[in-house]
CSV table of C-alpha atoms in Angstrom, one decimal:
chain,number,residue,atom,x,y,z
R,17,PHE,CA,8.0,-9.5,-3.5
R,18,ALA,CA,10.0,-12.6,-3.1
R,19,ARG,CA,12.6,-13.4,-5.8
R,20,TYR,CA,11.0,-11.0,-8.2
R,21,PRO,CA,9.5,-7.7,-7.1
R,22,ASP,CA,6.2,-6.4,-8.7
R,23,SER,CA,4.5,-3.1,-8.3
R,24,LEU,CA,0.8,-3.7,-7.8
R,25,CYS,CA,-0.5,-0.3,-6.7
R,26,PRO,CA,0.2,3.2,-8.0
R,27,LEU,CA,1.4,5.8,-5.5
R,28,THR,CA,-1.9,6.8,-3.9
R,29,LEU,CA,-3.5,8.2,-0.7
R,30,ASP,CA,-6.5,5.9,-1.2
R,31,HIS,CA,-6.0,3.4,1.6
R,32,ASP,CA,-9.0,1.3,0.6
R,33,THR,CA,-7.6,0.6,-2.8
R,34,LEU,CA,-4.2,-0.4,-1.3
R,35,LEU,CA,-5.9,-2.7,1.2
R,36,ALA,CA,-8.0,-4.3,-1.5
R,37,LEU,CA,-4.9,-5.0,-3.6
R,38,LEU,CA,-3.0,-6.3,-0.6
R,39,ASP,CA,-5.8,-8.8,0.0
R,40,GLN,CA,-5.1,-10.3,-3.4
R,41,VAL,CA,-1.4,-10.9,-2.7
R,42,GLU,CA,-0.4,-14.6,-2.5
R,43,ILE,CA,2.6,-16.1,-0.8
R,44,VAL,CA,5.0,-17.8,-3.2
R,45,THR,CA,4.7,-21.6,-3.1
R,46,LEU,CA,7.2,-22.6,-5.8
R,47,PRO,CA,10.8,-23.1,-4.7
R,48,GLU,CA,12.2,-21.4,-7.8
R,49,GLU,CA,10.2,-18.2,-6.9
R,50,ASP,CA,11.3,-18.3,-3.2
R,51,GLY,CA,13.9,-15.8,-2.0
R,52,THR,CA,14.2,-12.3,-0.7
R,53,ALA,CA,15.3,-9.8,-3.3
R,54,ILE,CA,15.4,-6.7,-1.0
R,55,GLY,CA,17.7,-4.8,-3.4
R,56,GLU,CA,15.4,-5.5,-6.4
R,57,GLY,CA,12.4,-4.4,-4.4
R,58,MET,CA,14.1,-1.2,-3.4
R,59,ALA,CA,15.2,-0.5,-7.0
R,60,LEU,CA,11.6,-0.9,-8.2
R,61,ALA,CA,10.4,1.5,-5.5
R,62,ILE,CA,13.1,4.0,-6.4
R,63,GLU,CA,12.0,3.8,-10.1
R,64,ARG,CA,8.4,4.7,-8.9
R,65,LEU,CA,9.6,7.5,-6.7
R,66,LYS,CA,12.2,9.2,-8.9
R,67,GLU,CA,9.6,11.0,-11.0
R,68,SER,CA,7.7,12.2,-7.9
R,69,THR,CA,7.6,16.0,-7.3
R,70,ALA,CA,6.7,15.6,-3.7
R,71,LYS,CA,8.5,17.7,-1.1
R,72,SER,CA,9.5,14.6,0.8
R,73,ARG,CA,10.3,11.3,-0.9
R,74,VAL,CA,10.5,8.4,1.6
R,75,MET,CA,10.6,4.7,1.2
R,76,ILE,CA,9.9,2.2,4.0
R,77,VAL,CA,11.6,-1.2,3.6
R,78,LEU,CA,9.9,-3.9,5.8
R,79,THR,CA,11.6,-7.3,5.8
R,80,ASP,CA,11.8,-10.4,7.8
R,81,GLY,CA,14.9,-11.8,6.2
R,82,VAL,CA,18.2,-11.2,4.3
R,83,ASN,CA,18.8,-10.3,0.7
R,84,ASN,CA,19.4,-13.7,-0.9
R,85,ALA,CA,18.1,-13.1,-4.5
R,86,GLY,CA,18.3,-10.6,-7.3
R,87,GLU,CA,21.1,-8.8,-9.0
R,88,THR,CA,20.8,-5.4,-7.3
R,89,THR,CA,22.2,-5.3,-3.7
R,90,PRO,CA,20.4,-3.3,-1.1
R,91,MET,CA,23.5,-1.0,-0.8
R,92,GLN,CA,23.5,-0.4,-4.6
R,93,ALA,CA,19.8,0.6,-4.4
R,94,ALA,CA,20.5,2.8,-1.3
R,95,GLN,CA,23.3,4.6,-3.2
R,96,ILE,CA,20.8,5.3,-6.0
R,97,ALA,CA,18.2,6.5,-3.5
R,98,GLN,CA,20.7,8.8,-1.9
R,99,ALA,CA,21.7,10.3,-5.2
R,100,LEU,CA,18.0,11.0,-6.0
R,101,GLY,CA,17.3,12.4,-2.5
R,102,ILE,CA,15.1,9.5,-1.4
R,103,LYS,CA,15.2,8.7,2.3
R,104,LEU,CA,15.0,5.1,3.4
R,105,TYR,CA,13.5,3.9,6.7
R,106,THR,CA,14.1,0.2,7.3
R,107,ILE,CA,12.2,-2.2,9.5
R,108,GLY,CA,13.3,-5.7,10.5
R,109,ALA,CA,10.2,-7.6,11.4
R,110,GLY,CA,10.0,-10.8,13.5
R,111,THR,CA,11.3,-12.4,16.6
R,112,ARG,CA,14.9,-13.2,17.3
R,113,GLY,CA,16.0,-16.9,17.2
R,114,THR,CA,13.4,-19.2,15.7
R,115,ALA,CA,9.8,-18.8,14.4
R,116,MET,CA,7.1,-20.9,12.8
R,117,ILE,CA,7.4,-20.5,9.1
R,118,PRO,CA,5.2,-22.0,6.3
R,119,VAL,CA,7.3,-24.4,4.2
R,120,PRO,CA,5.9,-25.9,1.0
R,121,THR,CA,5.7,-29.7,0.8
R,122,PRO,CA,6.2,-31.8,-2.4
R,123,GLY,CA,2.5,-32.3,-2.5
R,124,GLY,CA,1.9,-28.6,-3.0
R,125,GLN,CA,0.7,-28.0,0.6
R,126,SER,CA,2.5,-26.0,3.2
R,127,VAL,CA,3.3,-26.9,6.8
R,128,LEU,CA,4.6,-24.8,9.6
R,129,ARG,CA,8.1,-25.6,10.7
R,130,ARG,CA,10.3,-24.0,13.3
R,131,MET,CA,13.2,-22.3,11.5
R,132,THR,CA,15.9,-19.9,12.4
R,133,VAL,CA,15.0,-16.2,11.8
R,134,ASP,CA,17.8,-14.3,10.2
R,135,ILE,CA,17.5,-10.6,9.7
R,136,ASP,CA,20.4,-8.7,8.3
R,137,GLU,CA,20.2,-5.8,10.7
R,138,ARG,CA,23.6,-4.5,9.8
R,139,MET,CA,22.6,-4.0,6.1
R,140,LEU,CA,19.3,-2.5,7.1
R,141,THR,CA,21.0,0.0,9.4
R,142,ASP,CA,23.7,0.8,6.8
R,143,VAL,CA,21.2,1.5,3.9
R,144,ALA,CA,19.0,3.6,6.2
R,145,THR,CA,21.9,5.7,7.6
R,146,LEU,CA,23.3,6.2,4.1
R,147,THR,CA,20.1,8.0,3.0
R,148,GLY,CA,19.5,9.9,6.2
R,149,GLY,CA,16.8,7.5,7.4
R,150,GLN,CA,16.7,5.2,10.4
R,151,TYR,CA,16.5,1.4,11.2
R,152,PHE,CA,13.8,0.0,13.4
R,153,ARG,CA,13.2,-3.4,14.8
R,154,ALA,CA,9.6,-4.7,15.2
R,155,THR,CA,9.0,-7.8,17.2
R,156,ASP,CA,5.2,-7.6,17.3
R,157,ALA,CA,2.2,-5.8,15.7
R,158,ALA,CA,2.1,-3.1,18.5
R,159,THR,CA,5.8,-2.3,18.0
R,160,LEU,CA,5.3,-2.1,14.2
R,161,GLN,CA,2.4,0.3,14.6
R,162,ALA,CA,4.5,2.5,17.0
R,163,ILE,CA,7.3,2.5,14.3
R,164,TYR,CA,4.9,3.6,11.6
R,165,ARG,CA,3.6,6.4,13.9
R,166,GLU,CA,7.2,7.5,14.6
R,167,ILE,CA,8.1,7.6,10.8
R,168,ASN,CA,4.9,9.5,10.2
R,169,ARG,CA,5.9,12.0,12.9
R,170,LEU,CA,9.4,12.4,11.4
R,171,GLU,CA,8.2,12.8,7.9
R,172,LYS,CA,5.0,14.8,8.4
R,173,THR,CA,4.4,17.1,5.4
R,174,ALA,CA,1.3,19.0,4.3
R,175,ASN,CA,-0.4,17.2,1.4
R,176,VAL,CA,-3.0,18.7,-0.8
R,177,THR,CA,-5.6,16.2,-1.9
R,178,GLU,CA,-8.2,16.9,-4.5
R,179,MET,CA,-11.5,15.2,-3.7
R,180,TYR,CA,-14.0,14.6,-6.4
R,181,GLN,CA,-17.6,14.0,-5.6
R,182,GLN,CA,-20.2,12.8,-8.1
R,183,TYR,CA,-23.7,14.1,-7.4
R,184,ALA,CA,-26.8,12.1,-8.4
R,185,GLU,CA,-29.6,14.3,-9.7
R,186,LEU,CA,-32.8,13.7,-7.8
R,187,PHE,CA,-35.1,16.1,-9.5
R,188,PRO,CA,-36.5,13.6,-12.0
R,189,TRP,CA,-38.1,11.7,-9.1
R,190,PHE,CA,-40.1,14.9,-8.3
R,191,LEU,CA,-40.5,16.2,-11.8
R,192,LEU,CA,-42.4,13.2,-13.2
R,193,PRO,CA,-45.0,13.1,-10.4
R,194,GLY,CA,-45.4,16.9,-10.6
R,195,LEU,CA,-46.0,16.8,-14.3
R,196,ALA,CA,-48.5,13.9,-13.8
R,197,CYS,CA,-50.4,16.1,-11.2
R,198,LEU,CA,-50.4,19.1,-13.6
R,199,VAL,CA,-51.8,17.0,-16.4
R,200,LEU,CA,-54.4,15.5,-14.1
R,201,GLU,CA,-55.5,19.0,-12.9
R,202,ILE,CA,-55.9,20.1,-16.6
R,203,VAL,CA,-57.9,17.0,-17.4
R,204,LEU,CA,-60.1,17.3,-14.3
R,205,SER,CA,-60.8,21.0,-14.8
R,206,THR,CA,-62.4,20.3,-18.2
R,207,THR,CA,-64.7,17.6,-16.9
R,208,ARG,CA,-67.4,17.6,-14.4
R,209,PHE,CA,-64.9,18.2,-11.6
R,210,ARG,CA,-64.1,21.7,-12.7
R,211,THR,CA,-64.7,24.5,-10.3
R,212,ILE,CA,-67.7,26.7,-10.4
R,213,PRO,CA,-67.1,30.4,-10.0
């Protein structure tokens, strides 16, 4: 999400589908769509989770910025999550200080510019604490993986997954040649190739 959150994938354990949908996500290039609506994104996720009957309902908020768009604040969304029993884990991603960030140019291209990285760690800590979750800081990919492993360890629950398998019937491949051999045997037994007792 940027200024407007959108839910692209249903709640699923199918990681391949999720990765395929993530590959289709495009970064916002228009200035009027730019922004970080953390509260709106959280509200949309809460809407998806509130009907879930799962034993544990957890939301992970991963951001590299501050809430600067949308009508719902992250704290308002966290209060709703708390009321519904949804636990929030928040992750601030990125380096401290400055980083190279793609910035759109008037010609529609984008160039990398060194800009100040500003992550609202206080807000991320507050919303996580309010719901019984925890705030983490990820400065690189290895740290982010370690954080996800830790959240997985903290929230491990047994999950029953139904697997469906579609079987392809192979008997026609053997039935047709078998019938052909049977017909050939009948035809040959009535001709000069028949057996003599």
